[in-house]
Amino acid sequence: MTAPPGRRERKKAATRQKIADTALRLFLERGYDAVGIRDVAAEADVAVTTVFSHFASKEALVFEQDENFEQRLTRAVTDRAREEPLIPALRREIQALVRHCTADSAAPIWRMIDESPALRKYEESMRLRHAESLATAIAADPDLAQTTTACRTIARFAIDGYSLAREAADPETALDEIFRMIEAAWAAARRPEDVAGTARP
Amino acid sequence: MTAPPGRRERKKAATRQKIADTALRLFLERGYDAVGIRDVAAEADVAVTTVFSHFASKEALVFEQDENFEQRLTRAVTDRAREEPLIPALRREIQALVRHCTADSAAPIWRMIDESPALRKYEESMRLRHAESLATAIAADPDLAQTTTACRTIARFAIDGYSLAREAADPETALDEIFRMIEAAWAAARRPEDVAGTARP
DNA sequence: TTTTGAAAAGCTAACCGTTAGTGGTACGTT
DNA sequence: AACGTACCACTAACGGTTAGCTTTTCAAAA
């Protein structure tokens, strides 16, 4: 994995990157809808089929960082300090992600996304995928011992928080407000009979 | 609006219904992906362009009841009894919707939806639309006096509850669990300084 | 009643994302 | 040096969707 990658893998990664870079540049220059896959392929000097061997769809060209995002979320849960409670750890990571998305340099990209129904739809179902991964990571933590329903619910709430804060006029205070609600929801998820202790007969 | 509709409107509605019925029947008979728009149009004895003048996309043929669903949600908020708090009213309606979707008669349709990525994506972005409508309805209630962020958040949570409960092995208890969390989140949305009274300087 | 305007429906032909199917080429390995 | 495997290219098509234009059907003015 960390061993020096062979020439083949480097070339593949380079091709992938070149396609992604070219696509994003064209999309920003001429608008997402005005650029066809055939345009991207021609400009990146590859065949149309090569584009689709690296990316599952035209929309995926824009969300190249997809898996990165997903890993950061799950790791925020699995790699947190032993004593750190779930919600603050989640909150920290999501705040970082929101800051990343609302940075000035990312503004043109997000404007493009907001203007294209296809891209919005793609991002929405991407978020749901991330919420499922997050739910799995939460459910796997033995310290929490929650029902799968509670885990899935809190995962969705967290992703909702990311999405809503990103869109808010003041992302920071919005995230504050939302995570106060999430914290309360998480506290309520512990069933009454379990509040006194974690052990069960 | 309630006046006797002219022949033109009746014919239009009939055409629309015939297309929707034909499409759903074919989809269930042969599978969603195995039926093309051209098949639907031929079987309903209309032109392809007519199908798209009534429905925005192939997926929309399956979610014909879309607007109905949306209205029920917003009305659950706006038409609730004067003293009834928001969350229980929402809960009642969503429970009814979940029951409706998990009824045996609806099972084949939802299986078809779950098996088609395109349909799932469509349903996801439909839910977001509904969450936005719901948020608007909640924000419009003068008795609640919440920030828009809190309204949007609680609306998303409620829709998440619908979606998660629908998928759960035991929808009823899942909905119980989720709405306990939502209730707590809503209580936490009232900012500390506002708990004593609604008036502000 | 006749005329007229417009909504509804139809047809053709295309555009665009996406996917076989086929074959060639460069790379890592023996 | 030879071989097998990814990787990549090309062509051609399929299926959803739309544009452009004509025809039909209804409603209401004349």
CSV table of C-alpha atoms (C1' of nucleotides) in Angstrom, one decimal:
chain,number,residue,atom,x,y,z
A,1,MET,CA,0.0,0.0,0.0
A,2,THR,CA,2.7,2.4,1.0
A,3,ALA,CA,5.3,0.6,-1.1
A,4,PRO,CA,6.7,2.5,-4.1
A,5,PRO,CA,3.9,2.1,-6.7
A,6,GLY,CA,4.8,0.7,-10.1
A,7,ARG,CA,4.9,2.8,-13.2
A,8,ARG,CA,1.5,1.3,-14.2
A,9,GLU,CA,-0.2,2.5,-11.1
A,10,ARG,CA,1.4,5.9,-11.4
A,11,LYS,CA,0.3,6.3,-14.9
A,12,LYS,CA,-3.2,5.2,-14.1
A,13,ALA,CA,-3.4,7.8,-11.2
A,14,ALA,CA,-2.0,10.4,-13.5
A,15,THR,CA,-4.6,9.7,-16.2
A,16,ARG,CA,-7.3,9.9,-13.6
A,17,GLN,CA,-6.0,13.1,-12.2
A,18,LYS,CA,-5.6,14.7,-15.6
A,19,ILE,CA,-9.2,13.8,-16.5
A,20,ALA,CA,-10.5,15.2,-13.2
A,21,ASP,CA,-8.5,18.4,-13.5
A,22,THR,CA,-9.5,18.9,-17.1
A,23,ALA,CA,-13.1,18.3,-16.4
A,24,LEU,CA,-13.3,20.7,-13.5
A,25,ARG,CA,-11.5,23.4,-15.4
A,26,LEU,CA,-13.9,23.1,-18.4
A,27,PHE,CA,-16.9,22.9,-16.1
A,28,LEU,CA,-15.8,26.1,-14.3
A,29,GLU,CA,-14.9,27.9,-17.6
A,30,ARG,CA,-18.0,27.0,-19.6
A,31,GLY,CA,-20.6,25.7,-17.1
A,32,TYR,CA,-21.3,22.1,-16.2
A,33,ASP,CA,-24.2,21.6,-18.6
A,34,ALA,CA,-22.4,23.3,-21.5
A,35,VAL,CA,-19.5,20.7,-21.3
A,36,GLY,CA,-20.1,17.2,-22.6
A,37,ILE,CA,-18.2,14.1,-21.7
A,38,ARG,CA,-16.9,14.0,-25.3
A,39,ASP,CA,-15.5,17.5,-24.7
A,40,VAL,CA,-13.7,16.4,-21.5
A,41,ALA,CA,-12.3,13.3,-23.2
A,42,ALA,CA,-11.0,15.3,-26.1
A,43,GLU,CA,-9.4,18.0,-24.0
A,44,ALA,CA,-7.8,15.4,-21.7
A,45,ASP,CA,-6.7,13.5,-24.8
A,46,VAL,CA,-8.3,10.2,-23.8
A,47,ALA,CA,-11.2,8.1,-25.1
A,48,VAL,CA,-14.7,8.5,-23.8
A,49,THR,CA,-14.6,5.0,-22.4
A,50,THR,CA,-11.5,5.8,-20.5
A,51,VAL,CA,-13.3,8.6,-18.7
A,52,PHE,CA,-15.9,6.1,-17.6
A,53,SER,CA,-13.4,3.6,-16.5
A,54,HIS,CA,-12.1,6.1,-14.0
A,55,PHE,CA,-15.4,7.7,-13.0
A,56,ALA,CA,-18.8,6.1,-12.7
A,57,SER,CA,-20.6,9.1,-14.1
A,58,LYS,CA,-20.2,12.7,-15.3
A,59,GLU,CA,-21.2,14.0,-11.8
A,60,ALA,CA,-18.5,11.9,-10.2
A,61,LEU,CA,-16.0,14.0,-12.0
A,62,VAL,CA,-16.9,16.9,-9.7
A,63,PHE,CA,-16.9,14.9,-6.5
A,64,GLU,CA,-13.5,13.4,-6.9
A,65,GLN,CA,-12.7,13.7,-3.2
A,66,ASP,CA,-15.7,11.6,-2.3
A,67,GLU,CA,-13.9,8.8,-0.5
A,68,ASN,CA,-11.6,11.2,1.3
A,69,PHE,CA,-14.6,12.8,2.8
A,70,GLU,CA,-16.1,9.5,3.9
A,71,GLN,CA,-12.9,8.3,5.5
A,72,ARG,CA,-12.5,11.5,7.5
A,73,LEU,CA,-16.0,11.1,8.9
A,74,THR,CA,-15.7,7.5,10.0
A,75,ARG,CA,-12.2,8.0,11.4
A,76,ALA,CA,-13.4,10.9,13.5
A,77,VAL,CA,-15.5,8.2,15.2
A,78,THR,CA,-13.1,5.3,15.3
A,79,ASP,CA,-9.9,7.2,16.0
A,80,ARG,CA,-11.1,9.5,18.6
A,81,ALA,CA,-9.5,9.5,22.1
A,82,ARG,CA,-10.7,6.9,24.5
A,83,GLU,CA,-12.5,9.2,26.8
A,84,GLU,CA,-13.9,11.6,24.2
A,85,PRO,CA,-17.6,11.3,23.8
A,86,LEU,CA,-19.1,10.7,20.3
A,87,ILE,CA,-20.8,13.9,19.6
A,88,PRO,CA,-18.0,16.4,20.2
A,89,ALA,CA,-15.7,14.3,18.1
A,90,LEU,CA,-18.2,14.3,15.3
A,91,ARG,CA,-18.8,18.0,15.7
A,92,ARG,CA,-15.1,18.9,15.4
A,93,GLU,CA,-14.7,16.9,12.2
A,94,ILE,CA,-17.9,18.3,10.6
A,95,GLN,CA,-16.9,21.8,11.5
A,96,ALA,CA,-13.6,21.3,9.7
A,97,LEU,CA,-15.4,20.0,6.7
A,98,VAL,CA,-17.8,22.9,6.7
A,99,ARG,CA,-15.0,25.3,6.9
A,100,HIS,CA,-13.3,23.6,4.0
A,101,CYS,CA,-16.4,23.8,1.8
A,102,THR,CA,-17.2,27.4,2.7
A,103,ALA,CA,-13.7,28.6,2.0
A,104,ASP,CA,-13.5,31.3,-0.7
A,105,SER,CA,-11.5,29.1,-2.9
A,106,ALA,CA,-14.3,26.5,-3.0
A,107,ALA,CA,-17.1,29.0,-3.7
A,108,PRO,CA,-17.1,28.7,-7.5
A,109,ILE,CA,-17.4,24.9,-7.3
A,110,TRP,CA,-20.2,25.0,-4.9
A,111,ARG,CA,-22.0,27.6,-6.9
A,112,MET,CA,-21.8,25.3,-9.9
A,113,ILE,CA,-23.1,22.5,-7.8
A,114,ASP,CA,-26.0,24.5,-6.5
A,115,GLU,CA,-27.0,25.6,-10.0
A,116,SER,CA,-27.1,22.1,-11.5
A,117,PRO,CA,-29.9,19.8,-10.5
A,118,ALA,CA,-28.0,16.7,-11.5
A,119,LEU,CA,-25.0,17.7,-9.3
A,120,ARG,CA,-27.3,18.4,-6.4
A,121,LYS,CA,-29.0,15.1,-6.7
A,122,TYR,CA,-25.6,13.4,-6.8
A,123,GLU,CA,-24.4,15.1,-3.7
A,124,GLU,CA,-27.6,14.3,-1.9
A,125,SER,CA,-27.3,10.6,-2.5
A,126,MET,CA,-23.6,10.8,-1.7
A,127,ARG,CA,-24.4,12.2,1.7
A,128,LEU,CA,-26.8,9.3,2.3
A,129,ARG,CA,-24.0,6.9,1.6
A,130,HIS,CA,-21.7,8.8,4.0
A,131,ALA,CA,-24.4,8.7,6.6
A,132,GLU,CA,-24.6,4.9,6.3
A,133,SER,CA,-20.9,4.5,6.6
A,134,LEU,CA,-21.0,6.8,9.6
A,135,ALA,CA,-23.8,4.8,11.2
A,136,THR,CA,-21.8,1.6,10.7
A,137,ALA,CA,-18.8,3.1,12.4
A,138,ILE,CA,-20.9,4.3,15.3
A,139,ALA,CA,-22.6,1.0,15.7
A,140,ALA,CA,-19.3,-0.7,15.8
A,141,ASP,CA,-18.1,1.2,18.9
A,142,PRO,CA,-18.6,-1.1,21.9
A,143,ASP,CA,-18.5,1.9,24.3
A,144,LEU,CA,-21.7,3.3,22.9
A,145,ALA,CA,-24.0,0.2,22.8
A,146,GLN,CA,-26.8,1.8,21.0
A,147,THR,CA,-29.5,0.3,18.8
A,148,THR,CA,-28.9,0.3,15.1
A,149,THR,CA,-31.8,2.7,14.7
A,150,ALA,CA,-30.3,5.2,17.1
A,151,CYS,CA,-27.0,4.9,15.3
A,152,ARG,CA,-28.5,5.4,11.9
A,153,THR,CA,-30.5,8.3,13.2
A,154,ILE,CA,-27.7,10.2,14.8
A,155,ALA,CA,-25.5,9.6,11.7
A,156,ARG,CA,-28.2,11.2,9.5
A,157,PHE,CA,-28.6,14.1,11.9
A,158,ALA,CA,-24.9,14.7,11.8
A,159,ILE,CA,-24.8,14.7,8.0
A,160,ASP,CA,-27.9,17.0,7.9
A,161,GLY,CA,-25.9,19.3,10.2
A,162,TYR,CA,-23.1,19.4,7.7
A,163,SER,CA,-25.4,20.1,4.8
A,164,LEU,CA,-27.5,22.7,6.6
A,165,ALA,CA,-24.5,24.5,8.1
A,166,ARG,CA,-22.8,24.7,4.7
A,167,GLU,CA,-25.8,26.4,3.3
A,168,ALA,CA,-26.5,28.8,6.2
A,169,ALA,CA,-25.6,32.4,6.1
A,170,ASP,CA,-23.4,32.0,9.2
A,171,PRO,CA,-22.2,28.4,9.1
A,172,GLU,CA,-20.4,28.6,12.5
A,173,THR,CA,-23.3,29.6,14.6
A,174,ALA,CA,-25.7,27.4,12.6
A,175,LEU,CA,-23.5,24.5,13.4
A,176,ASP,CA,-23.5,25.5,17.1
A,177,GLU,CA,-27.3,25.5,17.1
A,178,ILE,CA,-27.7,22.2,15.2
A,179,PHE,CA,-25.2,20.3,17.3
A,180,ARG,CA,-26.9,21.5,20.5
A,181,MET,CA,-30.0,19.7,19.0
A,182,ILE,CA,-28.0,16.7,18.1
A,183,GLU,CA,-26.4,16.4,21.5
A,184,ALA,CA,-29.9,16.4,23.0
A,185,ALA,CA,-31.1,13.8,20.6
A,186,TRP,CA,-28.2,11.6,21.3
A,187,ALA,CA,-28.8,11.9,25.1
A,188,ALA,CA,-32.4,10.9,24.5
A,189,ALA,CA,-31.4,7.8,22.5
A,190,ARG,CA,-30.2,6.1,25.7
A,191,ARG,CA,-33.2,4.1,26.7
A,192,PRO,CA,-34.5,5.0,30.2
A,193,GLU,CA,-33.6,1.7,31.8
A,194,ASP,CA,-30.0,2.0,30.5
A,195,VAL,CA,-29.2,5.4,31.9
A,196,ALA,CA,-28.1,4.1,35.4
A,197,GLY,CA,-25.5,1.6,34.0
A,198,THR,CA,-24.4,0.0,30.8
A,199,ALA,CA,-24.6,-3.6,32.1
A,200,ARG,CA,-27.6,-5.6,31.3
A,201,PRO,CA,-28.7,-9.0,32.8
B,1,MET,CA,-61.0,25.6,-8.4
B,2,THR,CA,-63.9,23.5,-7.1
B,3,ALA,CA,-66.1,24.5,-10.1
B,4,PRO,CA,-67.0,21.8,-12.5
B,5,PRO,CA,-63.8,21.3,-14.6
B,6,GLY,CA,-64.2,21.6,-18.3
B,7,ARG,CA,-63.9,18.7,-20.7
B,8,ARG,CA,-60.3,19.8,-21.6
B,9,GLU,CA,-59.1,19.5,-18.0
B,10,ARG,CA,-60.8,16.2,-17.5
B,11,LYS,CA,-59.3,14.8,-20.6
B,12,LYS,CA,-55.9,16.0,-19.6
B,13,ALA,CA,-56.2,14.4,-16.2
B,14,ALA,CA,-57.4,11.2,-17.8
B,15,THR,CA,-54.5,11.1,-20.1
B,16,ARG,CA,-52.1,11.7,-17.2
B,17,GLN,CA,-53.7,9.0,-15.1
B,18,LYS,CA,-53.7,6.5,-18.0
B,19,ILE,CA,-50.0,7.1,-18.5
B,20,ALA,CA,-49.2,6.7,-14.8
B,21,ASP,CA,-51.3,3.5,-14.5
B,22,THR,CA,-49.9,2.0,-17.6
B,23,ALA,CA,-46.3,2.8,-16.6
B,24,LEU,CA,-46.7,1.4,-13.1
B,25,ARG,CA,-48.3,-1.8,-14.4
B,26,LEU,CA,-45.5,-2.3,-17.0
B,27,PHE,CA,-42.8,-1.6,-14.4
B,28,LEU,CA,-44.2,-4.1,-12.0
B,29,GLU,CA,-44.7,-6.7,-14.7
B,30,ARG,CA,-41.3,-6.5,-16.5
B,31,GLY,CA,-39.1,-4.5,-14.1
B,32,TYR,CA,-38.3,-0.8,-14.1
B,33,ASP,CA,-35.2,-1.0,-16.2
B,34,ALA,CA,-36.7,-3.4,-18.7
B,35,VAL,CA,-39.4,-1.0,-19.7
B,36,GLY,CA,-38.5,2.0,-21.8
B,37,ILE,CA,-40.4,5.3,-22.1
B,38,ARG,CA,-41.2,4.3,-25.7
B,39,ASP,CA,-42.9,1.2,-24.4
B,40,VAL,CA,-44.9,3.1,-21.9
B,41,ALA,CA,-46.0,5.6,-24.5
B,42,ALA,CA,-47.0,2.9,-27.0
B,43,GLU,CA,-48.9,0.9,-24.4
B,44,ALA,CA,-50.7,4.0,-23.2
B,45,ASP,CA,-51.3,5.0,-26.8
B,46,VAL,CA,-49.8,8.4,-26.6
B,47,ALA,CA,-46.7,10.0,-28.1
B,48,VAL,CA,-43.4,10.0,-26.1
B,49,THR,CA,-43.5,13.8,-25.9
B,50,THR,CA,-46.9,13.6,-24.3
B,51,VAL,CA,-45.5,11.4,-21.5
B,52,PHE,CA,-42.9,14.1,-20.8
B,53,SER,CA,-45.5,16.9,-20.9
B,54,HIS,CA,-47.2,15.2,-18.0
B,55,PHE,CA,-44.1,13.9,-16.1
B,56,ALA,CA,-40.8,15.5,-15.8
B,57,SER,CA,-38.9,12.2,-15.9
B,58,LYS,CA,-39.2,8.5,-16.1
B,59,GLU,CA,-38.8,8.3,-12.4
B,60,ALA,CA,-41.6,10.7,-11.8
B,61,LEU,CA,-43.9,8.2,-13.2
B,62,VAL,CA,-43.4,6.1,-10.1
B,63,PHE,CA,-43.8,8.9,-7.6
B,64,GLU,CA,-47.1,10.2,-9.0
B,65,GLN,CA,-48.4,10.9,-5.5
B,66,ASP,CA,-45.5,13.2,-4.7
B,67,GLU,CA,-47.5,16.4,-4.1
B,68,ASN,CA,-50.1,14.6,-2.1
B,69,PHE,CA,-47.4,13.5,0.3
B,70,GLU,CA,-45.9,17.0,0.5
B,71,GLN,CA,-49.3,18.6,1.3
B,72,ARG,CA,-50.1,16.1,4.0
B,73,LEU,CA,-46.8,17.0,5.8
B,74,THR,CA,-47.3,20.7,5.7
B,75,ARG,CA,-50.9,20.5,6.6
B,76,ALA,CA,-50.1,18.4,9.6
B,77,VAL,CA,-48.2,21.5,10.8
B,78,THR,CA,-50.5,24.3,9.7
B,79,ASP,CA,-53.8,22.6,10.4
B,80,ARG,CA,-53.1,21.1,13.8
B,81,ALA,CA,-55.2,22.1,16.8
B,82,ARG,CA,-54.3,25.3,18.5
B,83,GLU,CA,-52.9,23.8,21.6
B,84,GLU,CA,-51.2,20.8,20.0
B,85,PRO,CA,-47.4,21.0,20.1
B,86,LEU,CA,-45.5,20.6,16.9
B,87,ILE,CA,-43.7,17.4,17.3
B,88,PRO,CA,-46.6,15.1,18.3
B,89,ALA,CA,-48.6,16.5,15.3
B,90,LEU,CA,-45.7,15.7,13.0
B,91,ARG,CA,-45.3,12.3,14.6
B,92,ARG,CA,-48.9,11.3,14.0
B,93,GLU,CA,-48.7,12.2,10.3
B,94,ILE,CA,-45.4,10.6,9.7
B,95,GLN,CA,-46.6,7.4,11.4
B,96,ALA,CA,-49.6,7.4,9.1
B,97,LEU,CA,-47.3,7.8,6.1
B,98,VAL,CA,-45.0,5.1,7.3
B,99,ARG,CA,-47.9,2.7,7.8
B,100,HIS,CA,-49.1,3.5,4.3
B,101,CYS,CA,-45.7,2.7,2.8
B,102,THR,CA,-45.2,-0.4,4.7
B,103,ALA,CA,-48.6,-1.9,3.9
B,104,ASP,CA,-48.4,-5.2,2.1
B,105,SER,CA,-50.1,-3.8,-0.9
B,106,ALA,CA,-47.2,-1.3,-1.4
B,107,ALA,CA,-44.5,-3.8,-0.9
B,108,PRO,CA,-43.9,-4.6,-4.6
B,109,ILE,CA,-43.6,-0.9,-5.4
B,110,TRP,CA,-41.1,-0.3,-2.7
B,111,ARG,CA,-39.1,-3.4,-3.6
B,112,MET,CA,-38.9,-2.0,-7.2
B,113,ILE,CA,-37.7,1.4,-5.8
B,114,ASP,CA,-35.1,-0.2,-3.6
B,115,GLU,CA,-33.7,-2.2,-6.4
B,116,SER,CA,-33.3,0.7,-8.8
B,117,PRO,CA,-30.5,3.2,-8.1
B,118,ALA,CA,-32.2,5.8,-10.2
B,119,LEU,CA,-35.5,5.5,-8.3
B,120,ARG,CA,-33.7,5.6,-5.0
B,121,LYS,CA,-31.8,8.8,-6.0
B,122,TYR,CA,-35.1,10.4,-7.1
B,123,GLU,CA,-36.8,9.5,-3.9
B,124,GLU,CA,-33.9,11.0,-1.9
B,125,SER,CA,-34.0,14.3,-3.5
B,126,MET,CA,-37.8,14.3,-3.3
B,127,ARG,CA,-37.5,13.9,0.4
B,128,LEU,CA,-35.2,16.9,0.6
B,129,ARG,CA,-37.8,19.0,-1.3
B,130,HIS,CA,-40.4,17.8,1.2
B,131,ALA,CA,-38.1,18.7,4.1
B,132,GLU,CA,-37.8,22.2,2.7
B,133,SER,CA,-41.5,22.7,2.4
B,134,LEU,CA,-42.0,21.4,5.9
B,135,ALA,CA,-39.3,23.7,7.2
B,136,THR,CA,-41.1,26.6,5.6
B,137,ALA,CA,-44.4,25.6,7.1
B,138,ILE,CA,-42.8,25.3,10.6
B,139,ALA,CA,-41.1,28.7,10.2
B,140,ALA,CA,-44.4,30.3,9.3
B,141,ASP,CA,-46.0,29.3,12.6
B,142,PRO,CA,-45.9,32.4,14.9
B,143,ASP,CA,-46.4,30.3,18.0
B,144,LEU,CA,-43.1,28.6,17.5
B,145,ALA,CA,-40.8,31.5,16.9
B,146,GLN,CA,-37.7,29.6,16.0
B,147,THR,CA,-34.7,30.4,13.9
B,148,THR,CA,-34.8,29.3,10.3
B,149,THR,CA,-31.9,27.0,11.1
B,150,ALA,CA,-33.8,25.2,13.9
B,151,CYS,CA,-36.8,24.9,11.6
B,152,ARG,CA,-34.8,23.4,8.7
B,153,THR,CA,-33.0,21.1,11.1
B,154,ILE,CA,-36.1,19.7,12.7
B,155,ALA,CA,-37.8,19.3,9.3
B,156,ARG,CA,-34.9,17.3,8.1
B,157,PHE,CA,-34.9,15.2,11.2
B,158,ALA,CA,-38.6,14.4,10.8
B,159,ILE,CA,-38.1,13.4,7.2
B,160,ASP,CA,-35.1,11.3,8.2
B,161,GLY,CA,-37.4,9.7,10.8
B,162,TYR,CA,-39.9,8.8,8.0
B,163,SER,CA,-37.2,7.3,5.8
B,164,LEU,CA,-35.4,5.3,8.6
B,165,ALA,CA,-38.6,4.0,10.1
B,166,ARG,CA,-39.8,2.8,6.7
B,167,GLU,CA,-36.7,0.8,6.2
B,168,ALA,CA,-36.5,-0.6,9.8
B,169,ALA,CA,-37.4,-4.1,10.6
B,170,ASP,CA,-40.0,-2.9,13.1
B,171,PRO,CA,-41.2,0.5,11.8
B,172,GLU,CA,-43.4,1.3,14.8
B,173,THR,CA,-40.8,0.9,17.5
B,174,ALA,CA,-38.2,2.5,15.3
B,175,LEU,CA,-40.4,5.6,14.9
B,176,ASP,CA,-40.9,5.7,18.7
B,177,GLU,CA,-37.2,5.7,19.2
B,178,ILE,CA,-36.5,8.3,16.6
B,179,PHE,CA,-39.2,10.7,17.7
B,180,ARG,CA,-37.9,10.5,21.3
B,181,MET,CA,-34.7,11.9,19.9
B,182,ILE,CA,-36.5,14.5,17.7
B,183,GLU,CA,-38.5,15.7,20.7
B,184,ALA,CA,-35.3,16.2,22.7
B,185,ALA,CA,-33.7,18.0,19.8
B,186,TRP,CA,-36.6,20.3,19.4
B,187,ALA,CA,-36.6,21.1,23.1
B,188,ALA,CA,-32.9,21.9,22.9
B,189,ALA,CA,-33.6,24.3,19.9
B,190,ARG,CA,-35.2,26.8,22.2
B,191,ARG,CA,-32.2,29.0,23.2
B,192,PRO,CA,-31.5,29.2,26.9
B,193,GLU,CA,-32.4,32.8,27.3
B,194,ASP,CA,-35.8,32.3,25.6
B,195,VAL,CA,-37.1,29.4,27.8
B,196,ALA,CA,-38.6,31.7,30.4
B,197,GLY,CA,-40.7,33.8,28.0
B,198,THR,CA,-41.2,34.5,24.4
B,199,ALA,CA,-40.8,38.3,24.6
B,200,ARG,CA,-37.5,39.8,23.8
B,201,PRO,CA,-36.3,43.4,24.5
C,1,DT,C1',-72.8,30.1,-35.3
C,2,DT,C1',-68.7,31.3,-36.7
C,3,DT,C1',-64.3,32.7,-35.7
C,4,DT,C1',-60.3,32.7,-33.2
C,5,DG,C1',-56.7,31.8,-29.7
C,6,DA,C1',-54.6,28.7,-27.2
C,7,DA,C1',-53.8,24.4,-24.8
C,8,DA,C1',-52.9,19.6,-25.7
C,9,DA,C1',-51.1,16.1,-28.3
C,10,DG,C1',-48.4,14.3,-32.2
C,11,DC,C1',-44.2,13.4,-35.2
C,12,DT,C1',-39.5,13.6,-36.5
C,13,DA,C1',-35.0,14.0,-35.5
C,14,DA,C1',-31.7,14.8,-32.8
C,15,DC,C1',-28.4,15.4,-28.3
C,16,DC,C1',-26.1,13.4,-24.6
C,17,DG,C1',-24.7,10.2,-20.9
C,18,DT,C1',-23.6,5.6,-20.8
C,19,DT,C1',-22.4,0.9,-22.2
C,20,DA,C1',-21.2,-3.4,-25.0
C,21,DG,C1',-17.9,-5.4,-28.0
C,22,DT,C1',-13.5,-5.7,-29.9
C,23,DG,C1',-8.8,-5.2,-30.3
C,24,DG,C1',-4.3,-3.0,-29.5
C,25,DT,C1',-0.5,-1.6,-26.3
C,26,DA,C1',2.4,-1.1,-22.4
C,27,DC,C1',3.8,-3.0,-18.2
C,28,DG,C1',5.3,-6.5,-14.6
C,29,DT,C1',6.8,-11.1,-14.4
C,30,DT,C1',8.9,-15.5,-15.7
D,1,DA,C1',12.7,-12.8,-24.7
D,2,DA,C1',8.0,-14.3,-24.1
D,3,DC,C1',3.7,-14.0,-21.7
D,4,DG,C1',-0.4,-12.6,-19.3
D,5,DT,C1',-2.8,-8.8,-17.5
D,6,DA,C1',-4.4,-4.4,-17.0
D,7,DC,C1',-5.3,-0.4,-19.3
D,8,DC,C1',-6.8,2.2,-23.0
D,9,DA,C1',-8.8,3.2,-27.6
D,10,DC,C1',-12.5,3.0,-31.2
D,11,DT,C1',-17.0,2.2,-33.1
D,12,DA,C1',-21.6,1.7,-32.6
D,13,DA,C1',-25.3,1.5,-30.3
D,14,DC,C1',-29.2,2.2,-26.5
D,15,DG,C1',-32.3,4.9,-23.7
D,16,DG,C1',-33.9,9.2,-21.6
D,17,DT,C1',-34.8,13.7,-22.9
D,18,DT,C1',-35.6,17.9,-25.7
D,19,DA,C1',-36.4,21.1,-29.8
D,20,DG,C1',-39.1,22.4,-33.7
D,21,DC,C1',-43.1,22.2,-36.0
D,22,DT,C1',-47.8,20.6,-37.3
D,23,DT,C1',-52.4,19.0,-36.1
D,24,DT,C1',-56.3,18.4,-33.2
D,25,DT,C1',-59.5,19.9,-29.7
D,26,DC,C1',-61.7,22.8,-26.8
D,27,DA,C1',-63.5,27.5,-25.0
D,28,DA,C1',-65.0,31.7,-25.4
D,29,DA,C1',-65.4,36.1,-28.1
D,30,DA,C1',-67.7,37.9,-32.2
